[in-house]
């Protein structure tokens, strides 16, 4: 059985939360941002009854100012939750 990673949780305001999981030399970072509209196209939708997860994977691009510029970032996944039509 492997040793579990170190989990840290940070709050930047009432609406922004960051969870960092450290496993050896790598990190998994989860950032919660709350908004009312889904702005992405070409995404995957997984539904159970009236609740759906919306999944959009982005590739970090060097020099792209929209993302944190880290050489070690391998994947960015945006996850949204849709309940009924909202």
PDB file of N, CA and C in Angstrom:
ATOM      1  N   UNK A   1       0.849  -1.174   0.000  1.00  0.00           N
ATOM      2  CA  UNK A   1       0.000   0.000   0.000  1.00  0.00           C
ATOM      3  C   UNK A   1       0.893   1.236   0.000  1.00  0.00           C
ATOM      4  N   UNK A   2       0.570   2.192  -0.871  1.00  0.00           N
ATOM      5  CA  UNK A   2       1.386   3.404  -0.955  1.00  0.00           C
ATOM      6  C   UNK A   2       0.978   4.406   0.114  1.00  0.00           C
ATOM      7  N   UNK A   3       1.922   5.241   0.470  1.00  0.00           N
ATOM      8  CA  UNK A   3       1.685   6.286   1.462  1.00  0.00           C
ATOM      9  C   UNK A   3       0.825   7.386   0.835  1.00  0.00           C
ATOM     10  N   UNK A   4      -0.236   7.838   1.527  1.00  0.00           N
ATOM     11  CA  UNK A   4      -1.083   8.893   0.955  1.00  0.00           C
ATOM     12  C   UNK A   4      -0.317  10.208   0.837  1.00  0.00           C
ATOM     13  N   UNK A   5      -0.727  11.027  -0.129  1.00  0.00           N
ATOM     14  CA  UNK A   5      -0.092  12.319  -0.335  1.00  0.00           C
ATOM     15  C   UNK A   5      -0.449  13.303   0.770  1.00  0.00           C
ATOM     16  N   UNK A   6       0.244  14.410   0.785  1.00  0.00           N
ATOM     17  CA  UNK A   6      -0.023  15.487   1.733  1.00  0.00           C
ATOM     18  C   UNK A   6      -1.060  16.406   1.096  1.00  0.00           C
ATOM     19  N   UNK A   7      -2.161  16.651   1.816  1.00  0.00           N
ATOM     20  CA  UNK A   7      -3.247  17.473   1.288  1.00  0.00           C
ATOM     21  C   UNK A   7      -3.302  18.782   2.064  1.00  0.00           C
ATOM     22  N   UNK A   8      -3.291  19.907   1.326  1.00  0.00           N
ATOM     23  CA  UNK A   8      -3.414  21.243   1.924  1.00  0.00           C
ATOM     24  C   UNK A   8      -4.606  21.944   1.299  1.00  0.00           C
ATOM     25  N   UNK A   9      -5.323  22.724   2.104  1.00  0.00           N
ATOM     26  CA  UNK A   9      -6.500  23.443   1.626  1.00  0.00           C
ATOM     27  C   UNK A   9      -6.333  24.921   1.968  1.00  0.00           C
ATOM     28  N   UNK A  10      -6.589  25.792   0.971  1.00  0.00           N
ATOM     29  CA  UNK A  10      -6.431  27.236   1.148  1.00  0.00           C
ATOM     30  C   UNK A  10      -7.696  27.938   0.680  1.00  0.00           C
ATOM     31  N   UNK A  11      -8.110  28.967   1.417  1.00  0.00           N
ATOM     32  CA  UNK A  11      -9.259  29.801   1.016  1.00  0.00           C
ATOM     33  C   UNK A  11      -8.757  31.206   0.739  1.00  0.00           C
ATOM     34  N   UNK A  12      -9.128  31.751  -0.441  1.00  0.00           N
ATOM     35  CA  UNK A  12      -8.737  33.106  -0.806  1.00  0.00           C
ATOM     36  C   UNK A  12      -9.878  34.088  -0.625  1.00  0.00           C
ATOM     37  N   UNK A  13     -11.090  33.595  -0.538  1.00  0.00           N
ATOM     38  CA  UNK A  13     -12.270  34.397  -0.245  1.00  0.00           C
ATOM     39  C   UNK A  13     -13.411  33.414  -0.024  1.00  0.00           C
ATOM     40  N   UNK A  14     -14.626  33.910   0.078  1.00  0.00           N
ATOM     41  CA  UNK A  14     -15.769  33.011   0.237  1.00  0.00           C
ATOM     42  C   UNK A  14     -16.031  32.179  -1.003  1.00  0.00           C
ATOM     43  N   UNK A  15     -15.459  32.565  -2.154  1.00  0.00           N
ATOM     44  CA  UNK A  15     -15.780  31.903  -3.414  1.00  0.00           C
ATOM     45  C   UNK A  15     -14.609  31.207  -4.085  1.00  0.00           C
ATOM     46  N   UNK A  16     -13.419  31.226  -3.501  1.00  0.00           N
ATOM     47  CA  UNK A  16     -12.256  30.606  -4.126  1.00  0.00           C
ATOM     48  C   UNK A  16     -11.555  29.690  -3.130  1.00  0.00           C
ATOM     49  N   UNK A  17     -11.422  28.413  -3.494  1.00  0.00           N
ATOM     50  CA  UNK A  17     -10.739  27.445  -2.650  1.00  0.00           C
ATOM     51  C   UNK A  17      -9.722  26.694  -3.506  1.00  0.00           C
ATOM     52  N   UNK A  18      -8.555  26.430  -2.943  1.00  0.00           N
ATOM     53  CA  UNK A  18      -7.524  25.679  -3.637  1.00  0.00           C
ATOM     54  C   UNK A  18      -7.144  24.487  -2.769  1.00  0.00           C
ATOM     55  N   UNK A  19      -7.126  23.302  -3.369  1.00  0.00           N
ATOM     56  CA  UNK A  19      -6.653  22.098  -2.702  1.00  0.00           C
ATOM     57  C   UNK A  19      -5.397  21.641  -3.424  1.00  0.00           C
ATOM     58  N   UNK A  20      -4.332  21.368  -2.660  1.00  0.00           N
ATOM     59  CA  UNK A  20      -3.067  20.908  -3.221  1.00  0.00           C
ATOM     60  C   UNK A  20      -2.757  19.542  -2.623  1.00  0.00           C
ATOM     61  N   UNK A  21      -2.551  18.548  -3.514  1.00  0.00           N
ATOM     62  CA  UNK A  21      -2.144  17.212  -3.089  1.00  0.00           C
ATOM     63  C   UNK A  21      -0.709  17.021  -3.551  1.00  0.00           C
ATOM     64  N   UNK A  22       0.186  16.811  -2.602  1.00  0.00           N
ATOM     65  CA  UNK A  22       1.610  16.623  -2.916  1.00  0.00           C
ATOM     66  C   UNK A  22       1.922  15.141  -2.821  1.00  0.00           C
ATOM     67  N   UNK A  23       2.446  14.579  -3.916  1.00  0.00           N
ATOM     68  CA  UNK A  23       2.849  13.181  -3.959  1.00  0.00           C
ATOM     69  C   UNK A  23       4.257  13.111  -4.517  1.00  0.00           C
ATOM     70  N   UNK A  24       5.235  13.020  -3.628  1.00  0.00           N
ATOM     71  CA  UNK A  24       6.630  12.995  -4.052  1.00  0.00           C
ATOM     72  C   UNK A  24       7.018  14.314  -4.679  1.00  0.00           C
ATOM     73  N   UNK A  25       7.477  14.269  -5.932  1.00  0.00           N
ATOM     74  CA  UNK A  25       7.895  15.470  -6.650  1.00  0.00           C
ATOM     75  C   UNK A  25       6.771  16.091  -7.478  1.00  0.00           C
ATOM     76  N   UNK A  26       5.581  15.528  -7.412  1.00  0.00           N
ATOM     77  CA  UNK A  26       4.495  16.069  -8.226  1.00  0.00           C
ATOM     78  C   UNK A  26       3.349  16.559  -7.343  1.00  0.00           C
ATOM     79  N   UNK A  27       2.512  17.414  -7.935  1.00  0.00           N
ATOM     80  CA  UNK A  27       1.391  18.028  -7.235  1.00  0.00           C
ATOM     81  C   UNK A  27       0.139  17.905  -8.089  1.00  0.00           C
ATOM     82  N   UNK A  28      -0.987  17.736  -7.416  1.00  0.00           N
ATOM     83  CA  UNK A  28      -2.293  17.880  -8.048  1.00  0.00           C
ATOM     84  C   UNK A  28      -2.932  19.093  -7.385  1.00  0.00           C
ATOM     85  N   UNK A  29      -3.376  20.049  -8.199  1.00  0.00           N
ATOM     86  CA  UNK A  29      -3.949  21.284  -7.669  1.00  0.00           C
ATOM     87  C   UNK A  29      -5.387  21.390  -8.156  1.00  0.00           C
ATOM     88  N   UNK A  30      -6.310  21.615  -7.227  1.00  0.00           N
ATOM     89  CA  UNK A  30      -7.710  21.807  -7.556  1.00  0.00           C
ATOM     90  C   UNK A  30      -8.107  23.205  -7.113  1.00  0.00           C
ATOM     91  N   UNK A  31      -8.661  23.985  -8.047  1.00  0.00           N
ATOM     92  CA  UNK A  31      -9.088  25.356  -7.747  1.00  0.00           C
ATOM     93  C   UNK A  31     -10.597  25.429  -7.952  1.00  0.00           C
ATOM     94  N   UNK A  32     -11.329  25.787  -6.904  1.00  0.00           N
ATOM     95  CA  UNK A  32     -12.778  25.955  -7.002  1.00  0.00           C
ATOM     96  C   UNK A  32     -13.089  27.415  -7.302  1.00  0.00           C
ATOM     97  N   UNK A  33     -13.794  27.654  -8.395  1.00  0.00           N
ATOM     98  CA  UNK A  33     -14.251  28.994  -8.769  1.00  0.00           C
ATOM     99  C   UNK A  33     -15.730  28.856  -9.118  1.00  0.00           C
ATOM    100  N   UNK A  34     -16.551  29.687  -8.546  1.00  0.00           N
ATOM    101  CA  UNK A  34     -17.986  29.595  -8.750  1.00  0.00           C
ATOM    102  C   UNK A  34     -18.449  30.677  -9.719  1.00  0.00           C
ATOM    103  N   UNK A  35     -19.186  30.241 -10.757  1.00  0.00           N
ATOM    104  CA  UNK A  35     -19.744  31.175 -11.728  1.00  0.00           C
ATOM    105  C   UNK A  35     -21.046  30.587 -12.239  1.00  0.00           C
ATOM    106  N   UNK A  36     -21.846  31.398 -12.884  1.00  0.00           N
ATOM    107  CA  UNK A  36     -23.176  30.945 -13.285  1.00  0.00           C
ATOM    108  C   UNK A  36     -23.258  30.452 -14.726  1.00  0.00           C
ATOM    109  N   UNK A  37     -22.264  30.670 -15.553  1.00  0.00           N
ATOM    110  CA  UNK A  37     -22.334  30.255 -16.961  1.00  0.00           C
ATOM    111  C   UNK A  37     -21.137  29.373 -17.307  1.00  0.00           C
ATOM    112  N   UNK A  38     -21.368  28.358 -18.143  1.00  0.00           N
ATOM    113  CA  UNK A  38     -20.306  27.480 -18.640  1.00  0.00           C
ATOM    114  C   UNK A  38     -19.826  28.064 -19.967  1.00  0.00           C
ATOM    115  N   UNK A  39     -18.558  28.439 -20.049  1.00  0.00           N
ATOM    116  CA  UNK A  39     -18.060  29.178 -21.214  1.00  0.00           C
ATOM    117  C   UNK A  39     -17.316  28.306 -22.216  1.00  0.00           C
ATOM    118  N   UNK A  40     -17.128  27.010 -21.924  1.00  0.00           N
ATOM    119  CA  UNK A  40     -16.298  26.168 -22.781  1.00  0.00           C
ATOM    120  C   UNK A  40     -17.112  25.410 -23.811  1.00  0.00           C
ATOM    121  N   UNK A  41     -16.473  25.081 -24.930  1.00  0.00           N
ATOM    122  CA  UNK A  41     -17.074  24.239 -25.958  1.00  0.00           C
ATOM    123  C   UNK A  41     -16.283  22.943 -26.016  1.00  0.00           C
ATOM    124  N   UNK A  42     -16.775  21.980 -26.763  1.00  0.00           N
ATOM    125  CA  UNK A  42     -16.088  20.703 -26.963  1.00  0.00           C
ATOM    126  C   UNK A  42     -15.718  20.066 -25.625  1.00  0.00           C
ATOM    127  N   UNK A  43     -16.724  19.749 -24.829  1.00  0.00           N
ATOM    128  CA  UNK A  43     -16.519  19.167 -23.509  1.00  0.00           C
ATOM    129  C   UNK A  43     -17.313  17.872 -23.396  1.00  0.00           C
ATOM    130  N   UNK A  44     -17.054  17.106 -22.353  1.00  0.00           N
ATOM    131  CA  UNK A  44     -17.754  15.864 -22.077  1.00  0.00           C
ATOM    132  C   UNK A  44     -18.767  16.103 -20.963  1.00  0.00           C
ATOM    133  N   UNK A  45     -19.944  15.535 -21.123  1.00  0.00           N
ATOM    134  CA  UNK A  45     -20.992  15.689 -20.118  1.00  0.00           C
ATOM    135  C   UNK A  45     -21.384  14.304 -19.599  1.00  0.00           C
ATOM    136  N   UNK A  46     -21.326  14.103 -18.291  1.00  0.00           N
ATOM    137  CA  UNK A  46     -21.693  12.841 -17.643  1.00  0.00           C
ATOM    138  C   UNK A  46     -22.828  13.142 -16.676  1.00  0.00           C
ATOM    139  N   UNK A  47     -23.985  12.503 -16.876  1.00  0.00           N
ATOM    140  CA  UNK A  47     -25.161  12.831 -16.069  1.00  0.00           C
ATOM    141  C   UNK A  47     -25.678  11.635 -15.274  1.00  0.00           C
ATOM    142  N   UNK A  48     -26.188  11.926 -14.084  1.00  0.00           N
ATOM    143  CA  UNK A  48     -26.943  10.978 -13.271  1.00  0.00           C
ATOM    144  C   UNK A  48     -28.221  11.712 -12.894  1.00  0.00           C
ATOM    145  N   UNK A  49     -29.327  11.236 -13.433  1.00  0.00           N
ATOM    146  CA  UNK A  49     -30.624  11.887 -13.270  1.00  0.00           C
ATOM    147  C   UNK A  49     -30.536  13.342 -13.714  1.00  0.00           C
ATOM    148  N   UNK A  50     -30.831  14.317 -12.846  1.00  0.00           N
ATOM    149  CA  UNK A  50     -30.856  15.727 -13.246  1.00  0.00           C
ATOM    150  C   UNK A  50     -29.562  16.473 -12.945  1.00  0.00           C
ATOM    151  N   UNK A  51     -28.505  15.764 -12.534  1.00  0.00           N
ATOM    152  CA  UNK A  51     -27.236  16.405 -12.203  1.00  0.00           C
ATOM    153  C   UNK A  51     -26.165  15.924 -13.172  1.00  0.00           C
ATOM    154  N   UNK A  52     -25.434  16.868 -13.776  1.00  0.00           N
ATOM    155  CA  UNK A  52     -24.416  16.526 -14.763  1.00  0.00           C
ATOM    156  C   UNK A  52     -23.068  17.140 -14.391  1.00  0.00           C
ATOM    157  N   UNK A  53     -21.998  16.393 -14.648  1.00  0.00           N
ATOM    158  CA  UNK A  53     -20.642  16.933 -14.572  1.00  0.00           C
ATOM    159  C   UNK A  53     -20.227  17.306 -15.979  1.00  0.00           C
ATOM    160  N   UNK A  54     -19.684  18.494 -16.152  1.00  0.00           N
ATOM    161  CA  UNK A  54     -19.170  18.971 -17.426  1.00  0.00           C
ATOM    162  C   UNK A  54     -17.652  18.963 -17.312  1.00  0.00           C
ATOM    163  N   UNK A  55     -16.965  18.265 -18.225  1.00  0.00           N
ATOM    164  CA  UNK A  55     -15.518  18.086 -18.145  1.00  0.00           C
ATOM    165  C   UNK A  55     -14.847  18.634 -19.394  1.00  0.00           C
ATOM    166  N   UNK A  56     -13.920  19.546 -19.198  1.00  0.00           N
ATOM    167  CA  UNK A  56     -13.156  20.143 -20.299  1.00  0.00           C
ATOM    168  C   UNK A  56     -11.679  20.057 -19.943  1.00  0.00           C
ATOM    169  N   UNK A  57     -10.887  19.392 -20.781  1.00  0.00           N
ATOM    170  CA  UNK A  57      -9.452  19.302 -20.538  1.00  0.00           C
ATOM    171  C   UNK A  57      -8.719  20.336 -21.382  1.00  0.00           C
ATOM    172  N   UNK A  58      -7.815  21.076 -20.741  1.00  0.00           N
ATOM    173  CA  UNK A  58      -7.000  22.083 -21.420  1.00  0.00           C
ATOM    174  C   UNK A  58      -5.546  21.664 -21.349  1.00  0.00           C
ATOM    175  N   UNK A  59      -4.786  21.938 -22.391  1.00  0.00           N
ATOM    176  CA  UNK A  59      -3.349  21.692 -22.372  1.00  0.00           C
ATOM    177  C   UNK A  59      -2.645  22.977 -21.995  1.00  0.00           C
ATOM    178  N   UNK A  60      -1.804  22.932 -20.970  1.00  0.00           N
ATOM    179  CA  UNK A  60      -1.061  24.155 -20.617  1.00  0.00           C
ATOM    180  C   UNK A  60      -0.094  24.503 -21.739  1.00  0.00           C
ATOM    181  N   UNK A  61      -0.147  25.726 -22.179  1.00  0.00           N
ATOM    182  CA  UNK A  61       0.706  26.171 -23.276  1.00  0.00           C
ATOM    183  C   UNK A  61       1.724  27.167 -22.752  1.00  0.00           C
ATOM    184  N   UNK A  62       3.012  26.897 -22.970  1.00  0.00           N
ATOM    185  CA  UNK A  62       4.042  27.837 -22.496  1.00  0.00           C
ATOM    186  C   UNK A  62       3.819  29.227 -23.082  1.00  0.00           C
ATOM    187  N   UNK A  63       3.946  30.231 -22.232  1.00  0.00           N
ATOM    188  CA  UNK A  63       3.803  31.614 -22.695  1.00  0.00           C
ATOM    189  C   UNK A  63       2.365  32.082 -22.784  1.00  0.00           C
ATOM    190  N   UNK A  64       1.406  31.197 -22.542  1.00  0.00           N
ATOM    191  CA  UNK A  64       0.003  31.589 -22.572  1.00  0.00           C
ATOM    192  C   UNK A  64      -0.333  32.218 -21.226  1.00  0.00           C
ATOM    193  N   UNK A  65      -0.642  33.496 -21.206  1.00  0.00           N
ATOM    194  CA  UNK A  65      -0.844  34.229 -19.958  1.00  0.00           C
ATOM    195  C   UNK A  65      -2.125  33.868 -19.218  1.00  0.00           C
ATOM    196  N   UNK A  66      -2.981  33.043 -19.822  1.00  0.00           N
ATOM    197  CA  UNK A  66      -4.214  32.668 -19.137  1.00  0.00           C
ATOM    198  C   UNK A  66      -3.960  31.655 -18.026  1.00  0.00           C
ATOM    199  N   UNK A  67      -2.840  30.949 -18.079  1.00  0.00           N
ATOM    200  CA  UNK A  67      -2.564  29.879 -17.130  1.00  0.00           C
ATOM    201  C   UNK A  67      -1.289  30.166 -16.365  1.00  0.00           C
ATOM    202  N   UNK A  68      -1.137  29.477 -15.257  1.00  0.00           N
ATOM    203  CA  UNK A  68       0.106  29.561 -14.502  1.00  0.00           C
ATOM    204  C   UNK A  68       1.196  28.931 -15.360  1.00  0.00           C
ATOM    205  N   UNK A  69       2.298  29.624 -15.535  1.00  0.00           N
ATOM    206  CA  UNK A  69       3.366  29.150 -16.409  1.00  0.00           C
ATOM    207  C   UNK A  69       4.327  28.254 -15.634  1.00  0.00           C
ATOM    208  N   UNK A  70       3.995  26.975 -15.531  1.00  0.00           N
ATOM    209  CA  UNK A  70       4.834  26.008 -14.845  1.00  0.00           C
ATOM    210  C   UNK A  70       5.237  24.916 -15.823  1.00  0.00           C
ATOM    211  N   UNK A  71       6.515  24.624 -15.883  1.00  0.00           N
ATOM    212  CA  UNK A  71       6.990  23.580 -16.789  1.00  0.00           C
ATOM    213  C   UNK A  71       6.426  22.211 -16.423  1.00  0.00           C
ATOM    214  N   UNK A  72       6.126  22.001 -15.151  1.00  0.00           N
ATOM    215  CA  UNK A  72       5.687  20.682 -14.701  1.00  0.00           C
ATOM    216  C   UNK A  72       4.182  20.443 -14.848  1.00  0.00           C
ATOM    217  N   UNK A  73       3.421  21.416 -15.321  1.00  0.00           N
ATOM    218  CA  UNK A  73       1.978  21.219 -15.489  1.00  0.00           C
ATOM    219  C   UNK A  73       1.760  20.318 -16.697  1.00  0.00           C
ATOM    220  N   UNK A  74       1.090  19.195 -16.462  1.00  0.00           N
ATOM    221  CA  UNK A  74       0.841  18.264 -17.560  1.00  0.00           C
ATOM    222  C   UNK A  74      -0.594  18.289 -18.043  1.00  0.00           C
ATOM    223  N   UNK A  75      -1.527  18.713 -17.183  1.00  0.00           N
ATOM    224  CA  UNK A  75      -2.932  18.665 -17.580  1.00  0.00           C
ATOM    225  C   UNK A  75      -3.728  19.650 -16.740  1.00  0.00           C
ATOM    226  N   UNK A  76      -4.709  20.286 -17.358  1.00  0.00           N
ATOM    227  CA  UNK A  76      -5.661  21.137 -16.662  1.00  0.00           C
ATOM    228  C   UNK A  76      -7.050  20.631 -17.021  1.00  0.00           C
ATOM    229  N   UNK A  77      -7.841  20.297 -16.011  1.00  0.00           N
ATOM    230  CA  UNK A  77      -9.201  19.826 -16.253  1.00  0.00           C
ATOM    231  C   UNK A  77     -10.165  20.786 -15.566  1.00  0.00           C
ATOM    232  N   UNK A  78     -11.111  21.301 -16.343  1.00  0.00           N
ATOM    233  CA  UNK A  78     -12.162  22.178 -15.817  1.00  0.00           C
ATOM    234  C   UNK A  78     -13.398  21.308 -15.605  1.00  0.00           C
ATOM    235  N   UNK A  79     -13.967  21.349 -14.402  1.00  0.00           N
ATOM    236  CA  UNK A  79     -15.147  20.548 -14.089  1.00  0.00           C
ATOM    237  C   UNK A  79     -16.270  21.480 -13.651  1.00  0.00           C
ATOM    238  N   UNK A  80     -17.399  21.365 -14.296  1.00  0.00           N
ATOM    239  CA  UNK A  80     -18.579  22.136 -13.921  1.00  0.00           C
ATOM    240  C   UNK A  80     -19.683  21.207 -13.475  1.00  0.00           C
ATOM    241  N   UNK A  81     -20.632  21.718 -12.727  1.00  0.00           N
ATOM    242  CA  UNK A  81     -21.783  20.954 -12.288  1.00  0.00           C
ATOM    243  C   UNK A  81     -23.037  21.635 -12.818  1.00  0.00           C
ATOM    244  N   UNK A  82     -23.866  20.861 -13.501  1.00  0.00           N
ATOM    245  CA  UNK A  82     -25.126  21.404 -14.018  1.00  0.00           C
ATOM    246  C   UNK A  82     -26.270  20.639 -13.356  1.00  0.00           C
ATOM    247  N   UNK A  83     -27.191  21.379 -12.753  1.00  0.00           N
ATOM    248  CA  UNK A  83     -28.361  20.780 -12.128  1.00  0.00           C
ATOM    249  C   UNK A  83     -29.563  21.281 -12.905  1.00  0.00           C
ATOM    250  N   UNK A  84     -30.374  20.352 -13.411  1.00  0.00           N
ATOM    251  CA  UNK A  84     -31.476  20.672 -14.303  1.00  0.00           C
ATOM    252  C   UNK A  84     -30.935  21.463 -15.489  1.00  0.00           C
ATOM    253  N   UNK A  85     -31.447  22.653 -15.762  1.00  0.00           N
ATOM    254  CA  UNK A  85     -30.963  23.457 -16.905  1.00  0.00           C
ATOM    255  C   UNK A  85     -30.032  24.555 -16.466  1.00  0.00           C
ATOM    256  N   UNK A  86     -29.596  24.580 -15.221  1.00  0.00           N
ATOM    257  CA  UNK A  86     -28.713  25.651 -14.714  1.00  0.00           C
ATOM    258  C   UNK A  86     -27.286  25.164 -14.625  1.00  0.00           C
TER     259      UNK A  86
END
